XYZ file of C-alpha atoms in Angstrom:
373
model
C 20.829 12.159 -47.330
C 23.886 12.051 -45.055
C 22.099 14.275 -42.536
C 19.064 11.955 -42.522
C 21.254 8.889 -41.983
C 23.124 10.652 -39.189
C 19.851 11.567 -37.491
C 18.618 7.991 -37.829
C 21.709 6.527 -36.173
C 21.597 9.234 -33.498
C 18.034 8.244 -32.553
C 19.021 4.571 -32.475
C 21.848 5.433 -30.109
C 19.530 7.371 -27.801
C 17.080 4.464 -27.712
C 19.917 2.084 -26.848
C 21.014 4.403 -24.054
C 17.431 4.546 -22.776
C 17.158 0.735 -22.722
C 20.437 0.551 -20.805
C 19.229 3.176 -18.333
C 16.014 1.283 -17.702
C 17.956 -1.877 -16.997
C 20.042 0.089 -14.518
C 16.857 1.194 -12.738
C 17.334 4.880 -13.451
C 13.584 5.545 -13.516
C 11.364 6.208 -10.515
C 7.763 7.145 -9.722
C 6.352 8.325 -6.387
C 2.741 9.136 -5.490
C 1.258 11.160 -2.627
C -0.744 11.146 -0.463
C -0.434 7.442 0.235
C -3.844 7.418 1.960
C -6.236 9.388 -0.224
C -9.969 9.949 -0.426
C -12.153 9.413 -3.464
C -12.247 12.654 -5.417
C -8.984 13.887 -3.905
C -6.082 15.005 -6.062
C -3.165 12.530 -6.087
C 0.204 13.789 -7.316
C 2.482 11.379 -9.214
C 6.111 12.485 -9.687
C 8.553 10.793 -12.032
C 12.297 11.000 -12.622
C 14.266 9.588 -15.541
C 18.009 9.173 -16.090
C 20.219 11.688 -17.903
C 20.063 11.498 -21.713
C 16.803 9.529 -21.605
C 14.323 10.024 -24.437
C 10.746 10.196 -23.221
C 8.843 10.960 -26.416
C 5.474 9.188 -26.005
C 6.407 7.763 -22.598
C 3.328 7.522 -20.400
C 2.195 7.161 -16.800
C -0.737 4.910 -15.932
C -2.889 4.226 -12.868
C -3.507 0.570 -12.015
C -5.145 -1.502 -9.334
C -2.215 -3.082 -7.507
C -2.948 -6.610 -8.740
C -3.824 -5.569 -12.311
C -1.729 -6.540 -15.317
C 0.169 -3.897 -17.277
C -2.512 -3.906 -19.939
C -5.347 -3.198 -17.531
C -4.877 0.498 -16.766
C -7.614 2.696 -15.272
C -6.432 6.005 -16.721
C -3.167 7.371 -18.105
C -1.319 10.468 -19.312
C 1.721 11.169 -21.477
C 4.682 12.451 -19.476
C 6.297 15.788 -20.236
C 10.007 16.500 -19.764
C 12.535 14.213 -18.161
C 11.372 14.937 -14.612
C 7.971 16.224 -13.588
C 4.633 15.590 -11.926
C 0.972 15.343 -12.794
C -2.259 14.820 -10.903
C -4.936 12.130 -10.985
C -8.333 11.831 -9.285
C -9.720 8.391 -8.428
C -13.424 7.993 -7.715
C -13.500 4.384 -6.522
C -11.993 3.027 -3.286
C -9.164 0.532 -3.645
C -5.388 0.107 -3.597
C -3.541 1.512 -6.594
C -0.078 2.171 -7.983
C 1.348 4.299 -10.782
C 3.504 2.773 -13.521
C 5.891 4.451 -15.944
C 6.129 3.002 -19.472
C 8.212 4.036 -22.439
C 6.908 4.470 -25.977
C 6.945 0.707 -26.750
C 5.031 -0.096 -23.508
C 8.044 -1.407 -21.621
C 7.553 -0.984 -17.869
C 10.343 1.168 -16.424
C 9.138 2.010 -12.897
C 6.332 1.373 -10.399
C 5.330 3.722 -7.600
C 4.463 3.105 -3.969
C 0.935 1.917 -3.224
C -1.859 4.448 -2.687
C -4.896 3.403 -0.676
C -8.081 5.266 -1.625
C -11.069 5.309 0.727
C -14.420 7.021 0.649
C -14.765 10.084 2.914
C -15.752 9.140 6.475
C -15.625 5.453 5.525
C -15.091 4.724 9.244
C -17.278 7.232 11.133
C -15.647 6.323 14.450
C -12.511 8.199 13.325
C -14.498 11.450 13.064
C -14.467 13.683 16.122
C -17.730 13.770 18.121
C -19.300 10.818 16.302
C -22.016 10.055 17.209
C -23.200 13.521 18.119
C -26.019 14.173 20.579
C -27.061 17.401 18.853
C -30.519 18.010 17.425
C -30.142 19.647 14.006
C -28.144 19.565 10.780
C -26.869 22.980 9.668
C -25.146 23.998 6.428
C -22.914 27.015 7.048
C -20.796 28.994 4.643
C -20.558 31.331 1.691
C -22.247 31.548 -1.711
C -21.871 27.807 -2.361
C -24.083 27.129 0.661
C -26.389 30.067 -0.077
C -26.885 28.648 -3.573
C -25.779 31.527 -5.772
C -26.500 30.580 -9.385
C -29.300 28.085 -8.596
C -33.007 28.450 -9.140
C -35.308 28.337 -6.109
C -35.164 24.984 -4.309
C -32.260 23.659 -6.379
C -29.290 24.813 -4.288
C -27.032 22.111 -2.848
C -28.617 22.212 0.624
C -32.173 21.807 -0.689
C -31.185 18.964 -2.997
C -29.201 17.262 -0.225
C -32.208 17.526 2.091
C -34.466 15.867 -0.492
C -31.976 13.088 -1.260
C -31.325 12.263 2.392
C -34.840 12.838 3.725
C -33.299 14.988 6.465
C -34.145 18.560 7.432
C -31.112 20.807 6.907
C -31.008 24.433 8.061
C -29.303 26.696 5.488
C -27.141 29.399 7.070
C -25.341 30.464 3.895
C -24.325 34.063 3.186
C -23.037 35.302 -0.160
C -19.637 36.933 0.306
C -18.972 35.473 3.763
C -15.242 35.387 4.565
C -13.462 33.219 7.112
C -12.748 36.351 9.174
C -16.438 37.256 9.420
C -17.680 33.678 9.821
C -16.966 33.201 13.588
C -19.512 35.888 14.573
C -22.133 34.301 12.322
C -21.265 30.892 13.728
C -21.890 32.027 17.301
C -25.092 33.926 16.444
C -26.844 31.684 13.920
C -25.340 28.177 13.979
C -24.312 27.018 17.437
C -27.554 28.168 19.148
C -29.394 25.651 16.935
C -27.727 22.770 18.842
C -26.297 21.173 15.691
C -25.262 17.545 15.600
C -23.670 18.118 12.178
C -22.372 21.322 10.574
C -21.655 21.185 6.839
C -18.964 23.836 6.334
C -17.927 25.523 3.079
C -15.759 28.651 3.298
C -12.649 30.139 1.687
C -13.771 31.334 -1.743
C -14.238 34.965 -0.672
C -10.792 34.923 0.960
C -9.193 33.762 -2.261
C -10.973 36.462 -4.299
C -9.797 39.089 -1.790
C -6.254 37.628 -1.890
C -6.186 36.913 1.819
C -2.999 35.099 2.852
C -3.466 31.337 2.946
C -2.105 31.139 6.498
C -4.848 33.495 7.692
C -7.613 31.645 5.812
C -6.688 28.222 7.132
C -6.027 29.437 10.674
C -9.542 30.919 10.629
C -10.985 27.649 9.320
C -9.161 25.703 12.018
C -10.622 27.942 14.736
C -14.131 27.595 13.269
C -13.881 23.784 13.168
C -12.481 23.673 16.696
C -15.383 25.793 17.928
C -17.868 23.440 16.246
C -16.144 20.513 17.947
C -16.215 22.262 21.330
C -20.003 22.391 20.982
C -20.014 18.599 20.606
C -20.970 18.761 16.913
C -19.536 16.966 13.899
C -17.984 19.142 11.172
C -18.146 18.134 7.502
C -15.600 20.242 5.630
C -16.118 20.783 1.894
C -12.792 21.344 0.142
C -12.675 23.727 -2.796
C -10.066 23.309 -5.517
C -9.948 22.329 -9.182
C -9.301 25.666 -10.871
C -9.931 27.972 -7.915
C -7.133 27.183 -5.476
C -3.537 26.276 -6.138
C -1.757 23.039 -5.260
C -0.646 24.636 -1.993
C -4.284 25.058 -1.034
C -4.958 21.418 -1.911
C -2.302 20.310 0.561
C -3.640 22.680 3.204
C -7.173 21.231 2.975
C -5.779 17.766 3.663
C -3.605 18.992 6.533
C -6.603 20.759 8.060
C -8.865 17.706 8.087
C -6.081 15.458 9.383
C -5.320 17.844 12.246
C -8.911 18.477 13.301
C -10.308 14.986 12.556
C -13.355 16.481 10.884
C -15.103 14.733 8.006
C -13.793 15.943 4.660
C -15.293 15.947 1.160
C -12.399 16.887 -1.151
C -12.539 18.837 -4.361
C -16.284 19.496 -4.154
C -16.234 21.558 -7.383
C -14.242 19.145 -9.531
C -15.481 19.074 -13.120
C -18.017 21.799 -12.266
C -15.964 24.993 -12.278
C -15.307 26.191 -15.812
C -17.887 23.887 -17.415
C -20.895 25.681 -18.935
C -23.060 22.589 -18.482
C -22.699 22.662 -14.696
C -21.947 26.295 -13.816
C -23.882 29.541 -13.998
C -20.916 31.915 -14.313
C -17.883 29.563 -14.604
C -17.371 29.908 -10.824
C -20.731 29.164 -9.196
C -22.644 25.986 -10.063
C -26.052 25.962 -11.698
C -28.867 23.561 -10.759
C -27.020 20.586 -12.308
C -23.763 21.539 -10.612
C -25.367 21.853 -7.190
C -26.994 18.459 -7.642
C -23.547 16.936 -8.291
C -22.258 18.585 -5.115
C -25.205 17.211 -3.127
C -24.542 13.668 -4.337
C -20.908 14.013 -3.213
C -21.904 15.082 0.282
C -24.794 12.608 0.634
C -22.828 9.420 1.526
C -20.800 11.284 4.152
C -23.900 12.790 5.737
C -25.646 9.418 5.887
C -22.622 7.708 7.433
C -22.475 10.353 10.157
C -26.246 10.427 10.749
C -26.992 6.771 10.041
C -30.699 6.694 10.748
C -32.284 4.518 8.055
C -34.765 6.756 6.291
C -37.197 4.839 4.102
C -38.910 7.267 1.737
C -42.242 6.526 0.035
C -43.939 8.238 -2.877
C -47.212 7.514 -4.688
C -46.978 7.001 -8.450
C -50.380 6.061 -9.845
C -51.226 2.551 -8.672
C -47.688 2.085 -7.347
C -45.803 3.022 -4.215
C -42.107 3.793 -4.786
C -39.955 2.973 -1.745
C -36.418 4.367 -1.731
C -33.379 4.647 0.521
C -29.637 5.192 0.144
C -27.779 1.869 0.244
C -24.070 1.780 1.072
C -21.743 -0.636 -0.676
C -20.814 -3.486 1.648
C -24.060 -3.299 3.642
C -27.085 -5.549 3.254
C -30.638 -4.296 3.854
C -33.908 -6.106 4.490
C -37.196 -4.625 3.395
C -39.790 -5.629 6.014
C -43.561 -5.580 5.797
C -46.649 -6.569 7.780
C -50.328 -6.711 6.925
C -51.759 -7.006 10.397
C -50.092 -6.014 13.649
C -50.630 -9.371 15.353
C -48.749 -11.200 12.599
C -45.561 -9.193 13.144
C -42.947 -8.160 10.643
C -41.765 -10.442 7.871
C -38.949 -10.053 5.371
C -40.120 -9.124 1.897
C -36.700 -9.103 0.216
C -33.010 -8.476 0.913
C -30.888 -5.971 -0.992
C -27.136 -5.350 -1.206
C -26.221 -1.671 -1.083
C -24.259 -0.232 -3.997
C -23.601 3.409 -3.041
C -26.703 4.836 -4.652
C -30.396 5.261 -3.961
C -32.200 1.912 -4.024
C -35.763 1.953 -5.366
C -38.478 -0.674 -5.020
C -41.847 -0.351 -6.789
C -44.873 -1.911 -5.051
C -48.254 -2.238 -6.769
C -50.929 -1.080 -4.322
C -53.500 -3.462 -5.791
C -51.254 -6.417 -4.912
C -50.503 -5.150 -1.393
C -53.338 -2.848 -0.306
C -52.802 -2.931 3.446
C -49.075 -3.562 3.879
C -46.842 -1.407 6.056
C -43.153 -1.182 5.183
C -39.935 -0.765 7.134
C -36.200 -1.133 6.535
C -33.395 -2.552 8.626
C -29.670 -3.024 8.228
C -28.832 -6.708 8.525
C -25.040 -6.922 8.278
C -21.953 -5.464 6.698
C -19.219 -7.416 4.959
């Protein structure tokens, strides 16, 4: 009984010390990078004072103006000092807040601004490009290892965007071998955009990271010298270490290419989305295609209105970006000119409109961007 009482009073003393430490501002949280992309890994690091007790303390992600009860996601902390990673999929301004076990706020991090990849295309080198083709170039992830015919990422991306994409993917292609293939099979096609995915073979072969990323830098620079835009697909999430994650970011910042981070997040290691725990299956490649799609459409912004017959209906579809308004135009006879059928606000997904052919037998349809806000 004496031992139990002693333990009880000891815990009370530790809690009192912790409250005192918090009042003396002995806790801190820092997050990096401060300008992140959706899907990119953000590292939050915390420090607590000596003798602090952090059983059931937790770290939460919040929109900057949100109350302490309105968290987006959270994790328990481990040890007195440490770090953990978060991935945010929506643009916005966020901070990270450290709470103790009774939900008392002890520390708030710096702000982290999250944007969508290539949100401002004018910051991407060679935009707009005068090239003629779109080429996907890389290793097994471009070649589509693990997918059934027509369901690799490039094929799915082509269907979603309505754009022809040339697939120059080679299973087992390393960054050392890629420059020769680039000169022989990619650049002669006069590409306006090159979707680039390389590095997996290097990691399997244990090539030094410095060599891999120097090779990637030279490949991107050569694409830029041709006047083309490079879209770099970053690979992490179970394949590459944190050092690789930082190197992907450094590479895209230095070269000013477009960058889709963490393209395999929540795909690698999941039986539902992968064929062999490393390569995606049909579902996994479709997820990858949806992650690349908005970037491709921002960098090749031609408005592609797709149409498909479905019985007595015509299904019109296009990809609508959040913050952009679109007008669906139609005319029945050429001398009457175009008229607006309806306006739509984009929401970062494919917009679909169903038209009954019996109600509009002779209408022609078009799409135009009206304004952004």
